[in-house]
Backbone as numpy.savetxt, mean C-alpha at the origin, in Angstrom:
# Nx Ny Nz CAx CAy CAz Cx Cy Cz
27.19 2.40 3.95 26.13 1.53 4.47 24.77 1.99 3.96
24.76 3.31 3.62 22.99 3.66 3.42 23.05 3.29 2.15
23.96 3.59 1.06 24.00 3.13 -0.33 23.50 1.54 -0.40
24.33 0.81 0.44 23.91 -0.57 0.07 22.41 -0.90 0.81
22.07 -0.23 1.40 20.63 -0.74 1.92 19.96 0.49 1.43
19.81 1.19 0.64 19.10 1.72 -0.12 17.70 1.44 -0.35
17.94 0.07 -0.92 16.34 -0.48 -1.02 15.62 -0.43 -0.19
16.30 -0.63 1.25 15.51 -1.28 2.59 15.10 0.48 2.66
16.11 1.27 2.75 15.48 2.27 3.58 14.73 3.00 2.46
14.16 2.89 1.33 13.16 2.98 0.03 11.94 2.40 0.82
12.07 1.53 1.31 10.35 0.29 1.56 10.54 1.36 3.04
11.45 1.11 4.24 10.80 2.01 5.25 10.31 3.10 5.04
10.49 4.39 4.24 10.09 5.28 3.51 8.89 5.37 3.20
8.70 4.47 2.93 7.15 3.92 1.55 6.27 3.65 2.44
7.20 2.69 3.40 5.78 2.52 4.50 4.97 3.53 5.63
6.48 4.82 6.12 6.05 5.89 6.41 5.02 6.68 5.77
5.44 6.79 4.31 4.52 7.44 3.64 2.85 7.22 3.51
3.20 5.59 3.35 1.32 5.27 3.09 0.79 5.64 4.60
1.31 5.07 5.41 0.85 5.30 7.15 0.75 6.47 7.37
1.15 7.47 7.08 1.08 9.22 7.40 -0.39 9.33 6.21
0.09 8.94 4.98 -1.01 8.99 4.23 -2.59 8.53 4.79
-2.55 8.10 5.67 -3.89 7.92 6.58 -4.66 9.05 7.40
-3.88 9.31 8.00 -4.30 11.14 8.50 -5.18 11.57 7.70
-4.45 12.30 6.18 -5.03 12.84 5.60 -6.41 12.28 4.85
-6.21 10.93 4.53 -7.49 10.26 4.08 -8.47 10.29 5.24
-8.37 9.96 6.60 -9.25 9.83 7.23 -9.94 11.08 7.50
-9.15 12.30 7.54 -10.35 13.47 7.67 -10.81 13.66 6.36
-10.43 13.36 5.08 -11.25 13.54 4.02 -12.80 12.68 4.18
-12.33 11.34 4.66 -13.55 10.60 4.90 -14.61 11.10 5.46
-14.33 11.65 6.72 -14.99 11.93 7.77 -16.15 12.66 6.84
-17.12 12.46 5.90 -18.09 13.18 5.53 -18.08 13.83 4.67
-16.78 13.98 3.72 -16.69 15.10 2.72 -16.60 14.34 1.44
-16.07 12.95 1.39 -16.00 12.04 -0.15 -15.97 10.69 0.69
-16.17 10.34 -0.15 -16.77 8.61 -0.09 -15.26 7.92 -0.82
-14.99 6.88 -0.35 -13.64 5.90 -0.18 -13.52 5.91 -1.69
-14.43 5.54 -2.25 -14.43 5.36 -3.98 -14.01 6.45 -4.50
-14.60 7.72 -4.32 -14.63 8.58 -5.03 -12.86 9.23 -4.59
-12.27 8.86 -3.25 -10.97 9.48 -3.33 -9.79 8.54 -3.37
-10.56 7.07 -3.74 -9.66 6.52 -5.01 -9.47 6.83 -6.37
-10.16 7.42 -6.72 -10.87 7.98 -7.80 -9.49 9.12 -8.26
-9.92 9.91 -7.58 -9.08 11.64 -7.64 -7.45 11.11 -7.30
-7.31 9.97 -6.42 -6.26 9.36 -6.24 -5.23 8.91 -7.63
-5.80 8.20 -7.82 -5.39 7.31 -9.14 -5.20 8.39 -10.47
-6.30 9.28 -10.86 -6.33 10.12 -12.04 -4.70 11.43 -11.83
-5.26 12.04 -10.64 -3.88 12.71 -9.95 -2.69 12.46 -10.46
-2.46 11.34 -9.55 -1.14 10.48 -9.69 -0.73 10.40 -11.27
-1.12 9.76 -11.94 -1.45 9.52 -13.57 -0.80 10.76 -13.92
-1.60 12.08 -13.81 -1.59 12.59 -14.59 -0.67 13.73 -14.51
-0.14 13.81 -12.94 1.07 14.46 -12.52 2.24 13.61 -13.08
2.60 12.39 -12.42 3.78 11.02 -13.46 3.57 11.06 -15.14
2.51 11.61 -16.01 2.88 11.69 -17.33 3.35 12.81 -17.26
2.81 14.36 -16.55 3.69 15.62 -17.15 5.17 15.02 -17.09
5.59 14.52 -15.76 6.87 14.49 -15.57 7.91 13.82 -16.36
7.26 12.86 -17.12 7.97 11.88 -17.29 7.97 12.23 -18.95
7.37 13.02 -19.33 6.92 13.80 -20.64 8.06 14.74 -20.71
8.58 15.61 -19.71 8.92 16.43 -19.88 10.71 16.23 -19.82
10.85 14.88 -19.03 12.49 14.69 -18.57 12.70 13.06 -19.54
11.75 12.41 -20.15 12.04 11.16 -20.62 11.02 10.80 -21.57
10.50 11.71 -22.23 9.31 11.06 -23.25 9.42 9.30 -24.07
10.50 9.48 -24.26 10.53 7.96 -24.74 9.84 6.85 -23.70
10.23 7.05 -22.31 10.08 6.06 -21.53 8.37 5.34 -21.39
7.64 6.65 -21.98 5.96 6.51 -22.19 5.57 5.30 -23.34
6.38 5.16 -23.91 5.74 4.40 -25.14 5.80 3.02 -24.07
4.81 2.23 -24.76 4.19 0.67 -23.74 4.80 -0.06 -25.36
5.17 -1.22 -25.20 6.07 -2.52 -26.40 4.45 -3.32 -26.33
4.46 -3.88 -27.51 3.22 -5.13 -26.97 3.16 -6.19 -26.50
4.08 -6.34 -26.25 4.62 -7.18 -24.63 4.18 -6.71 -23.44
4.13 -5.50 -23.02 4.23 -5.15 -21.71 2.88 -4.60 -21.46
1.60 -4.33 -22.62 0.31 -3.99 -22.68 -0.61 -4.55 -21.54
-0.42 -6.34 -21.33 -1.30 -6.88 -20.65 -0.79 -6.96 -19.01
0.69 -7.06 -18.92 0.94 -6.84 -16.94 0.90 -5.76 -17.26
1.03 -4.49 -17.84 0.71 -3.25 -16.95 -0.87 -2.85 -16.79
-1.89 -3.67 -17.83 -3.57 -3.72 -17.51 -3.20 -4.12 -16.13
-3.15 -5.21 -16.04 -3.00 -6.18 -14.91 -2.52 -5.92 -13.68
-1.51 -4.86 -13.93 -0.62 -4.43 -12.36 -1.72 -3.50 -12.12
-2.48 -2.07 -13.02 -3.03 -1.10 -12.47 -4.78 -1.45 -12.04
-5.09 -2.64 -12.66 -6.60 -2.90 -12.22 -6.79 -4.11 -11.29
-5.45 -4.97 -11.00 -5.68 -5.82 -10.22 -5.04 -5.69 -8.89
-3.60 -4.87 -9.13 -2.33 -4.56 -8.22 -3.16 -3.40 -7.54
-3.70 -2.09 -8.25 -3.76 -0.83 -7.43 -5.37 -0.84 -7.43
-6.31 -0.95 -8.48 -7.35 -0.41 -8.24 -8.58 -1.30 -7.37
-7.83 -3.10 -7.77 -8.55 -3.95 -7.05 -8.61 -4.20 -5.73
-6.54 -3.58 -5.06 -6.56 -3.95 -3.68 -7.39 -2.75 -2.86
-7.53 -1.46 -3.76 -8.51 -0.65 -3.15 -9.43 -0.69 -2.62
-10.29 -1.53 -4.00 -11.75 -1.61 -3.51 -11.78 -2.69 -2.82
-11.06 -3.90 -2.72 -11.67 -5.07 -1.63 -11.39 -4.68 -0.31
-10.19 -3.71 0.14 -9.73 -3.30 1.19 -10.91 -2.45 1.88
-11.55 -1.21 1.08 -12.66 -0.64 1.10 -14.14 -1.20 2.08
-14.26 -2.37 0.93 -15.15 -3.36 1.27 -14.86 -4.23 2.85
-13.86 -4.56 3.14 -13.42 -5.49 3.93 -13.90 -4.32 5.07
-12.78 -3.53 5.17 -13.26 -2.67 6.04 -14.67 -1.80 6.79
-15.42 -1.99 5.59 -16.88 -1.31 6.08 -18.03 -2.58 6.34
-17.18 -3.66 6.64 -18.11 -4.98 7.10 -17.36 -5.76 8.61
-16.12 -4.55 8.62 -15.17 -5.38 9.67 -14.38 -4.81 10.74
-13.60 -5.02 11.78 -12.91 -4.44 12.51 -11.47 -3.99 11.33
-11.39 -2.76 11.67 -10.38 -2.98 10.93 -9.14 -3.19 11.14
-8.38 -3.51 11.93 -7.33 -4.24 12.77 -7.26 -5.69 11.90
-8.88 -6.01 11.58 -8.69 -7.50 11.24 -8.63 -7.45 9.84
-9.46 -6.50 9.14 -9.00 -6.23 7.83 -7.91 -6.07 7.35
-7.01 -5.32 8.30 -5.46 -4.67 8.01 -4.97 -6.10 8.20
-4.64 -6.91 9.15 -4.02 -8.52 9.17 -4.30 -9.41 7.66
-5.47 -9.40 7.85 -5.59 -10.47 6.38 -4.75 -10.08 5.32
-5.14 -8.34 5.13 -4.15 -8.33 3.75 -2.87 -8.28 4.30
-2.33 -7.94 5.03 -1.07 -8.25 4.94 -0.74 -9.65 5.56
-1.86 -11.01 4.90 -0.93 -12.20 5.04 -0.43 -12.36 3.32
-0.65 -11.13 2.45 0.20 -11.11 1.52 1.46 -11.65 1.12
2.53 -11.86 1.88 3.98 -11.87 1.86 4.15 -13.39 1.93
2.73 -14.10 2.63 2.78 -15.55 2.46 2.22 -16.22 1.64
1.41 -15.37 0.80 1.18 -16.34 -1.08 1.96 -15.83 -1.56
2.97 -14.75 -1.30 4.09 -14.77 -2.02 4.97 -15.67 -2.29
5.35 -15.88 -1.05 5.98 -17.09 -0.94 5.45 -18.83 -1.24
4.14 -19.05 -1.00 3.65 -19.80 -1.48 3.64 -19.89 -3.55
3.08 -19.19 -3.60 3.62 -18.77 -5.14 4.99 -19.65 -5.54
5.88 -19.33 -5.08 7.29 -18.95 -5.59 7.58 -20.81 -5.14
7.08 -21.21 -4.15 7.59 -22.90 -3.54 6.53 -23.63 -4.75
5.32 -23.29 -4.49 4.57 -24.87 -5.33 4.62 -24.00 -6.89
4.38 -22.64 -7.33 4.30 -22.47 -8.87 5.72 -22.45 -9.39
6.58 -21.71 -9.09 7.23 -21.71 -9.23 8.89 -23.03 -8.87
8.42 -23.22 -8.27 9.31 -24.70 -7.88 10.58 -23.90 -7.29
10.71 -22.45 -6.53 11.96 -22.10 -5.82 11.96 -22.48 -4.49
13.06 -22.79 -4.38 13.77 -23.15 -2.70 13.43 -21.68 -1.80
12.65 -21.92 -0.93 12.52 -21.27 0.30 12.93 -21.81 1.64
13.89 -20.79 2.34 14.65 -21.35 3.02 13.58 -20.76 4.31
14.23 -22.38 5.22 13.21 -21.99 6.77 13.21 -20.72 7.38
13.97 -20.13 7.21 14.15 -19.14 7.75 13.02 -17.95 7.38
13.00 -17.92 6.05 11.43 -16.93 5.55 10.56 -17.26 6.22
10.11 -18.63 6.43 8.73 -18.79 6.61 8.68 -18.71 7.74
9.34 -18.41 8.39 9.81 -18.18 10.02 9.64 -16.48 10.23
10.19 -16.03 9.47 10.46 -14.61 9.43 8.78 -14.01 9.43
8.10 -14.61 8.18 6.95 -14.55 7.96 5.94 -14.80 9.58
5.47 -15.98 9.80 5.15 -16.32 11.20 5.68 -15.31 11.80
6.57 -14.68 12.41 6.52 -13.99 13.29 6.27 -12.49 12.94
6.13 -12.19 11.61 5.86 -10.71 11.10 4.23 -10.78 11.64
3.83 -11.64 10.98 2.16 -12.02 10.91 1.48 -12.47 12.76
2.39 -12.78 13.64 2.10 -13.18 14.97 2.12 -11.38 15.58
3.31 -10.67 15.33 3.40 -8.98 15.71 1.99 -8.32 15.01
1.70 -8.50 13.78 0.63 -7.86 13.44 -0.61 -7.99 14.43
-0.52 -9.54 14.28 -1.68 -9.72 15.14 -2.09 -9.22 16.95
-0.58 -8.90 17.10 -0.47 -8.40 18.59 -0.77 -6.68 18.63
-0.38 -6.25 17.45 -0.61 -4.87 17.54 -1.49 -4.80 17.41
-2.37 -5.49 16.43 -4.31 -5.31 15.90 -4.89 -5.73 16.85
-4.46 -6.27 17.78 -5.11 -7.00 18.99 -6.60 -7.53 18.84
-6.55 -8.76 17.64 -7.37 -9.20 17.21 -8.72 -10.02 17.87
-8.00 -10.28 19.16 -9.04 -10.59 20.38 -10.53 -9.96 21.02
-9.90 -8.65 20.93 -10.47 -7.31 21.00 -11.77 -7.14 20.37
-12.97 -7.36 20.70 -14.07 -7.08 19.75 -14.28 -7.84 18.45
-13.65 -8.94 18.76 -13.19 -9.57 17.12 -14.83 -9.75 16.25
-14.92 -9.44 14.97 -16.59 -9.48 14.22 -15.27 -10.23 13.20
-16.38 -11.18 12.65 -15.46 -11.65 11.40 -17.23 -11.68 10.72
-17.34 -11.57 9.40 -18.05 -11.02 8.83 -17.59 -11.89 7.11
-18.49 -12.76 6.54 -18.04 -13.93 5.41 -17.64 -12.60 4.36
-18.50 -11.57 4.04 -18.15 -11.47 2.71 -16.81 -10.46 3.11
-16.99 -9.89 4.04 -15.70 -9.45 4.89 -14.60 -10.17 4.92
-14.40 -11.19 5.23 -13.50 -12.19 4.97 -13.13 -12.42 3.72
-13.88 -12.63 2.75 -13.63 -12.96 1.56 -12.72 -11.72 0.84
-13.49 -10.67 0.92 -12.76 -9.62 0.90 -11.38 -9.02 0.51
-11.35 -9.42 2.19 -9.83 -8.97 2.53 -8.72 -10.25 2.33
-9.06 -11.50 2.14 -8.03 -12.41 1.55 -8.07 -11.81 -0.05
-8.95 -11.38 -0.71 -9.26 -10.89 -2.03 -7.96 -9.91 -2.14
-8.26 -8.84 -1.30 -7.15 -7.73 -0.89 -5.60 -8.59 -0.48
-5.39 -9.36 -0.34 -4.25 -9.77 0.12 -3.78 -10.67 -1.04
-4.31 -10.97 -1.80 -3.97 -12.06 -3.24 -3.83 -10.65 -4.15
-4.35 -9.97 -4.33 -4.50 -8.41 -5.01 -2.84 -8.22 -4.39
-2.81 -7.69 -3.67 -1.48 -7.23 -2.86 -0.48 -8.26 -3.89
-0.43 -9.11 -3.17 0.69 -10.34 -3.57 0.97 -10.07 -5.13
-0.33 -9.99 -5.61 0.27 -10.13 -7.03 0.73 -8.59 -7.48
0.59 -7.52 -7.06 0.87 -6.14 -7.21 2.67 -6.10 -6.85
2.80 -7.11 -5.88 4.04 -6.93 -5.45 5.53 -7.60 -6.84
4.44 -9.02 -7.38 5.02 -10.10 -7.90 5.05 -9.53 -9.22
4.26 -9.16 -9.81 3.86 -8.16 -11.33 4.38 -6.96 -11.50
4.82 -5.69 -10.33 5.78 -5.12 -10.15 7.67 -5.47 -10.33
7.68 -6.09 -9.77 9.09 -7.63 -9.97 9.24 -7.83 -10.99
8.48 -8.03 -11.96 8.78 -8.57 -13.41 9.12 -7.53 -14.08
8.21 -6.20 -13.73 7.91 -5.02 -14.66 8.86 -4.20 -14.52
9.78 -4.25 -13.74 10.74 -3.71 -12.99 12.20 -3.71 -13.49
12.04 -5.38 -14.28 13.16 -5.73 -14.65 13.12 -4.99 -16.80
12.04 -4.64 -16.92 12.44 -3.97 -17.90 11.60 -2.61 -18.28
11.65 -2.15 -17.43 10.60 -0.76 -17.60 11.54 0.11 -16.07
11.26 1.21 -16.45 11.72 2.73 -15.37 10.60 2.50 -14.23
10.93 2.76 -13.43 10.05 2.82 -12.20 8.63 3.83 -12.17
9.22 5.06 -13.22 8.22 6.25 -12.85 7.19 5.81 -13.94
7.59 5.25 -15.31 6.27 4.49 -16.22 5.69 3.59 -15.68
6.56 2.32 -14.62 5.42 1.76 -14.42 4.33 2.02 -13.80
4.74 3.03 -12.78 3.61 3.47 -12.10 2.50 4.15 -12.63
3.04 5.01 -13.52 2.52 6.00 -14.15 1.12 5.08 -14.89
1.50 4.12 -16.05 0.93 3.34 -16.21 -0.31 2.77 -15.30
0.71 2.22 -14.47 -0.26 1.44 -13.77 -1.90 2.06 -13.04
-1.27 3.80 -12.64 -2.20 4.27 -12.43 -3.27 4.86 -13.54
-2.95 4.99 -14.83 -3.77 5.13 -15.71 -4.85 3.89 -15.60
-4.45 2.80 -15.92 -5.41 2.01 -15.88 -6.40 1.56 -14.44
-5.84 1.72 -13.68 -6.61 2.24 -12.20 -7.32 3.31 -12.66
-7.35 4.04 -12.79 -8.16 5.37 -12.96 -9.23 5.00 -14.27
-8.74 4.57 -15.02 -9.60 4.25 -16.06 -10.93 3.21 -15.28
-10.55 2.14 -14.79 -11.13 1.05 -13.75 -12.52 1.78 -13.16
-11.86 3.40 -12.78 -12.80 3.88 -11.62 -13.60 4.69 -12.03
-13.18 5.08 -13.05 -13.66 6.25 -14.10 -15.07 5.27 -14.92
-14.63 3.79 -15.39 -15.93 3.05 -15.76 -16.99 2.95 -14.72
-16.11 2.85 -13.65 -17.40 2.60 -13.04 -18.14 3.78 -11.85
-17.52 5.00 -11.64 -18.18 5.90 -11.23 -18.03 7.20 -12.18
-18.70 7.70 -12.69 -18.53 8.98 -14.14 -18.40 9.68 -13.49
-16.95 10.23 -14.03 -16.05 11.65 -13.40 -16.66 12.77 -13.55
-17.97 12.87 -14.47 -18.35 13.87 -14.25 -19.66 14.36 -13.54
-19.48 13.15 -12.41 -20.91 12.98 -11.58 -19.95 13.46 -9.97
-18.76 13.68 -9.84 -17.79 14.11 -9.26 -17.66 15.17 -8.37
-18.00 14.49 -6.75 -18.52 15.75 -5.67 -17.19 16.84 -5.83
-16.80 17.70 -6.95 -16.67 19.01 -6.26 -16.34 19.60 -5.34
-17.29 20.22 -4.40 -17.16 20.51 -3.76 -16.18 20.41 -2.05
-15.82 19.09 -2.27 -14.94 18.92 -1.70 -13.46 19.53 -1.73
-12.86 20.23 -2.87 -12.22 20.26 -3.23 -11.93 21.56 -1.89
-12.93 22.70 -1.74 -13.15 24.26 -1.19 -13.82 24.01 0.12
-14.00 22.69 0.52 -15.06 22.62 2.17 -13.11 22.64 2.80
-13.59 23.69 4.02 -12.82 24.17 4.91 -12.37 22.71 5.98
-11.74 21.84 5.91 -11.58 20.84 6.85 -10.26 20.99 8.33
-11.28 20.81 9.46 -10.17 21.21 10.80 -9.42 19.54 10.88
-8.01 20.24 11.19 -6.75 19.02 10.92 -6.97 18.47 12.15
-7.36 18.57 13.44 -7.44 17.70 14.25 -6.14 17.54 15.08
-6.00 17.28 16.33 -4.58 16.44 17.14 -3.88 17.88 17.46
-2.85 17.84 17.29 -2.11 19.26 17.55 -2.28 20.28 16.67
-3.06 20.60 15.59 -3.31 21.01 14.76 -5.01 21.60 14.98
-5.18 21.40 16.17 -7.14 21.29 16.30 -7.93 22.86 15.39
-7.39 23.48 15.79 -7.68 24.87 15.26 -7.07 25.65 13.91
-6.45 24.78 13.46 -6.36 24.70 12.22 -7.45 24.07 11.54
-7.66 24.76 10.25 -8.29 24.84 9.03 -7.95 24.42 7.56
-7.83 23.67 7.06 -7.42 23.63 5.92 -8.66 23.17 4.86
-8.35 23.55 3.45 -9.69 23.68 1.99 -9.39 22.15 1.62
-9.76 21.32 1.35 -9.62 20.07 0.78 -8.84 19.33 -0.11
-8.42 20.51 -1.05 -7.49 20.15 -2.40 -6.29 20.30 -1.28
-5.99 20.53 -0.27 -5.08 20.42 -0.10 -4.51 19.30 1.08
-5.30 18.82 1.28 -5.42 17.31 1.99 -5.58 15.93 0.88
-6.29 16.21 -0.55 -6.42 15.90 -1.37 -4.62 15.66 -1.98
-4.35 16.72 -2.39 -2.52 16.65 -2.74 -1.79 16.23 -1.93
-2.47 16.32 -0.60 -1.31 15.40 0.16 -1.28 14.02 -0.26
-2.68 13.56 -0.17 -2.57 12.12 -0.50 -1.82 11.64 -2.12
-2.61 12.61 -2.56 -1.71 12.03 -4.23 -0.11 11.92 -3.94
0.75 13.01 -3.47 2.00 13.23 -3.64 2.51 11.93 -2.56
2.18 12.93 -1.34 2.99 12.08 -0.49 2.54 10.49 0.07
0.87 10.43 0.01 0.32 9.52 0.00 0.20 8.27 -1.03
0.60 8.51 -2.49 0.24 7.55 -2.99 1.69 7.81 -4.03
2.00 9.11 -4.96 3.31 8.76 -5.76 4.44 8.24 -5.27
4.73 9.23 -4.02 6.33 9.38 -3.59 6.46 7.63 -2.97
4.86 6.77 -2.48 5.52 5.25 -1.83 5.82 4.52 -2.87
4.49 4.73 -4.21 4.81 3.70 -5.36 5.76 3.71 -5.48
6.65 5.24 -6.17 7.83 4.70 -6.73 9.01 4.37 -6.02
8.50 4.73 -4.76 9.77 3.76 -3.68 9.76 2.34 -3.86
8.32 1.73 -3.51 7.94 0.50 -3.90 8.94 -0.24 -4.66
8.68 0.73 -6.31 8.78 0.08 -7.62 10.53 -0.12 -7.82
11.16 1.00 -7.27 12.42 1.41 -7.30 13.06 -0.07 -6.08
12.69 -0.16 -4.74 13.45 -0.90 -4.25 12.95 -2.63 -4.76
11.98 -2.70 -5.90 11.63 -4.21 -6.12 12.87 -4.62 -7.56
13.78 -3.40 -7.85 14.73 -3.69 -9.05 15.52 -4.18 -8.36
15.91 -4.34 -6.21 17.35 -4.69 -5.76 16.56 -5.98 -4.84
15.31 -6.09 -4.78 15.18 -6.64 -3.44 13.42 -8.01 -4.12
13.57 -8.93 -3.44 12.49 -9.69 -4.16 10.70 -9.25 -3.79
10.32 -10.30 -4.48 8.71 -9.42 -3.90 8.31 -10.27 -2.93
9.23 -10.82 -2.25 8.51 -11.59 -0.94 9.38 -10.90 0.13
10.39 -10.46 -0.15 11.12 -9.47 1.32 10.32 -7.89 1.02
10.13 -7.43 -0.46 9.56 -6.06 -0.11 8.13 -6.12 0.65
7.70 -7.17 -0.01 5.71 -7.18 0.77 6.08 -7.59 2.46
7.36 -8.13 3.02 7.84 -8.11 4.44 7.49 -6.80 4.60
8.50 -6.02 4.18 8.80 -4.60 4.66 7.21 -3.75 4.84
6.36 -4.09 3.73 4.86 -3.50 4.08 4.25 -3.72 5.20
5.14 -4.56 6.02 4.18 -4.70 7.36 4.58 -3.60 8.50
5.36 -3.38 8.12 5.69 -1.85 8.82 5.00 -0.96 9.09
4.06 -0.78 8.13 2.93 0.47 8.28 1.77 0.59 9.12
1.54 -0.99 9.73 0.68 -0.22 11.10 1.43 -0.02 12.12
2.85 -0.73 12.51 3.45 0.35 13.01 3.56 1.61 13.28
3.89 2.08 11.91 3.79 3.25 11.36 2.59 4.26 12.33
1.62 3.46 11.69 0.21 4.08 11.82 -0.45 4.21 13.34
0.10 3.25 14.13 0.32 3.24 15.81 0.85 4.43 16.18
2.31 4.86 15.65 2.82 5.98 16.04 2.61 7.05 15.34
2.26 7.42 14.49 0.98 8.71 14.22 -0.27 8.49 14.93
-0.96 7.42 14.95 -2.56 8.16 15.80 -1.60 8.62 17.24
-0.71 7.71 17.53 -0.29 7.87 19.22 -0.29 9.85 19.35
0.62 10.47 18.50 1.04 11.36 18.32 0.07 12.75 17.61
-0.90 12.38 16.89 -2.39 13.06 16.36 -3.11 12.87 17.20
-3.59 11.85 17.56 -4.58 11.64 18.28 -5.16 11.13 20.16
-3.59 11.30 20.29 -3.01 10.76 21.18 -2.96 9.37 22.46
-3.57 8.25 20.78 -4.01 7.18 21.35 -2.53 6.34 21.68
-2.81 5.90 22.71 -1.57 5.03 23.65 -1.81 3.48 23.17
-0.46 2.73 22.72 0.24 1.89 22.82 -0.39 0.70 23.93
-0.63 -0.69 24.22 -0.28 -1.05 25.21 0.98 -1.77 24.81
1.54 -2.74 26.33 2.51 -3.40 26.26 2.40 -4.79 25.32
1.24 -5.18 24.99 1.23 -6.58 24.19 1.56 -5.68 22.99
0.91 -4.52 22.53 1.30 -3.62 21.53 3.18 -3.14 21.22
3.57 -3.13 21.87 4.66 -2.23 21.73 5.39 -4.31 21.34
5.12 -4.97 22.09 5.76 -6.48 22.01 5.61 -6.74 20.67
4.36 -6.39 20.34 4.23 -6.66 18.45 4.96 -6.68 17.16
5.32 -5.47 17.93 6.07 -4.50 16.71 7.16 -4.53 16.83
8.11 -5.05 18.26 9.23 -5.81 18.32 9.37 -6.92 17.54
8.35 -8.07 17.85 8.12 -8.95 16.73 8.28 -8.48 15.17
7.21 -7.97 14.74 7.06 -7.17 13.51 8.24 -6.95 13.14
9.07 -6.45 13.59 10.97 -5.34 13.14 11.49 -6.82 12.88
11.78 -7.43 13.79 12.36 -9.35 14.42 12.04 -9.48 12.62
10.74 -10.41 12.32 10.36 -10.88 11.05 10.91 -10.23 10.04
10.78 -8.75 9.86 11.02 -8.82 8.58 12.75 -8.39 8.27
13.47 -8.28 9.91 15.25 -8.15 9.41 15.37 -9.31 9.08
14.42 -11.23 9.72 14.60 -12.48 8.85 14.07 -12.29 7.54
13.58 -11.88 7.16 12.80 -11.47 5.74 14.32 -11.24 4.92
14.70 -10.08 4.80 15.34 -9.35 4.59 16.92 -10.10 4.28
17.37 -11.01 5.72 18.49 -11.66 5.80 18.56 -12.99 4.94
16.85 -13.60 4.47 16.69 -14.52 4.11 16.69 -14.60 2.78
16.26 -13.19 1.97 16.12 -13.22 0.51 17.72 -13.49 -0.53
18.56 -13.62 0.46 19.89 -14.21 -0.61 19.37 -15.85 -0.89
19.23 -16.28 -0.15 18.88 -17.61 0.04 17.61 -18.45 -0.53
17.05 -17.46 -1.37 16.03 -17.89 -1.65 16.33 -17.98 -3.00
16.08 -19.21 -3.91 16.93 -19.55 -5.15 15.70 -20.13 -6.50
C-alpha cells in the first residue's frame, strides 16, 4: 500500500516540510534579513548544493537540450522566484490568513486551464473536491476575523496563485522528460539568477549568517548562529519539498498535486499549536476536516480526469 501511494505520501511530506519550514524563516525574519534577501540565499543554496550532487552521481543529467531552455527559464523565474515575491508582497499589505487563501485558489486555474485551454473533461467531482478544499482553508484562516483586503494586495496574491498554478503545470511537462533533481536544480538557478539581478549579492547582509538567534517555544533558551537556521531552510525547507513535489508530479496530475498543497496550513496550525502554543478553535479543527475531505476527492478524482 505505501508503494502505490507513494506519490501521495511524497506531497504529504512536502507539505510537512514547507510548513515546518516556517519556524525557521520566521525567526530569521524577525530582524536579522529581509524576505528578499532569504529568498535570495534560498534559491543560490539550493542551486548550488543540487549541482554538486547531481555532478557528482549523474553529470550527464546537467546538460539542458534546446528544447527544454525556455520552461526551465520559465519554471525557475515564474514557478519559484515569482511566487516568492508576490507572496512577499501580498503579505506585507495583508492579513495573512487571506494571503495564504488566495494563493492557494491555485488548484482552481488549474483546473480551469485544463477545461477551457485545454478542452479536458473534468469530472464533478474535482470541482467539488476543490470547493470544499478552498471552503476548509477558509475556515482555518478564519477570514472573517479582522478581514483588510488591500487592491494591490489582492492583486498580488491572485498573481501568487497563477505563479503557483503554472509552477505546478510546467513542472508536469518537465517531469515527463527530465530527472526530478535537474529540474529543480535548474529551476533554482534561474531563480537565483532573477534575485541576484535584482539585489547584488555582493551588497549581502553577512552578518546574519554569526547573529546568535533564540529558537523560541520549547526551545526558549536555546541559542542558535544563523547559518544554521539558514540550512535548515535550504535543505529541509526548500530542496527535500521540491523534489518531492517534482518526483510525485511524474505519478500524479498538477491539479491533484496543487490539492495536496493545501495541506500546509494545516500543517502550519499544528506547529505554531505546538512552538508557540497557539490553540485551534472548533470552526478551525472543522476546516481541516474539510481540507483532508477535498483533497482524498482530489486525489480519487484524478483517474477521471481525461
Amino acid at each position: 500500500m505505501l508503494k502505490a501511494r507513494r506519490s501521495e505520501l511524497l506531497l504529504i511530506l512536502s507539505a510537512l516540510m514547507f510548513a515546518s519550514n516556517g519556524i525557521a524563516a520566521k525567526l530569521l525574519l524577525d530582524g536579522h534579513i529581509t524576505a528578499w534577501r532569504l529568498a535570495q540565499v534560498r534559491a543560490i543554496s539550493a542551486c548550488a548544493i543540487l549541482a554538486l550532487y547531481i555532478w557528482r552521481k549523474a553529470p550527464t543529467t546537467l546538460r539542458i537540450k534546446r528544447s527544454d531552455i525556455v520552461p526551465l527559464v520559465l519554471y525557475g523565474v515564474l514557478g519559484i522566484a515569482t511566487v516568492q515575491a508576490l507572496y512577499f508582497l501580498a503579505i506585507s499589505r495583508m492579513h495573512v490568513s487571506i494571503a495564504l487563501l488566495i494563493e492557494f485558489t491555485a488548484p482552481v486555474w488549474i483546473v480551469v486551464y485544463l477545461r477551457v485551454v485545454k478542452r479536458k473533461h473534468v469530472p464533478n467531482q474535482m470541482w467539488l473536491a476543490l470547493a470544499l478544499a478552498l471552503t476548509g482553508l477558509a475556515l482555518i484562516a478564519q477570514i472573517w476575523d479582522g478581514l483588510t483586503l488591500d487592491g494591490i494586495g489582492v492583486i498580488a496574491g491572485f498573481g501568487a496563485s497563477f505563479a503557483l498554478a503554472f509552477y505546478f503545470l510546467c513542472g508536469e511537462s518537465l517531469s515527463g522528460v527530465r530527472d526530478n533533481q535537474s529540474i529543480t536544480m535548474w529551476g533554482f538557478f534561474f531563480a537565483a539568477l532573477t534575485w541576484c539581478l535584482i539585489f547584488p549579492i555582493w551588497k549581502f547582509p553577512t552578518d546574519v549568517f554569526t547573529v546568535s538567534i533564540p529558537l523560541g517555544g520549547p526551545f526558549d533558551s536555546t541559542n542558535v548562529p544563523g547559518w544554521v537556521l539558514i540550512l535548515y531552510v535550504i535543505c529541509i525547507g526548500t530542496i527535500g519539498p521540491y523534489l518531492c513535489t517534482i518526483a510525485a508530479l511524474k505519478n500524479l496530475s498538477a491539479s491533484t498535486t496543487s490539492a495536496f498543497g493545501m495541506l500546509e496550513p494545516i500543517f502550519v496550525g499544528g506547529i505554531a499549536w505546538f512552538w508557540f502554543s497557539e490553540s485551534w478553535t472548533i470552526i478551525q479543527l472543522i476546516g481541516g476536516v474539510i481540507v483532508i475531505a477535498g483533497i482524498y476527492m482530489a486525489d480519487q478524482a484524478r483517474s477521471k480526469t481525461v
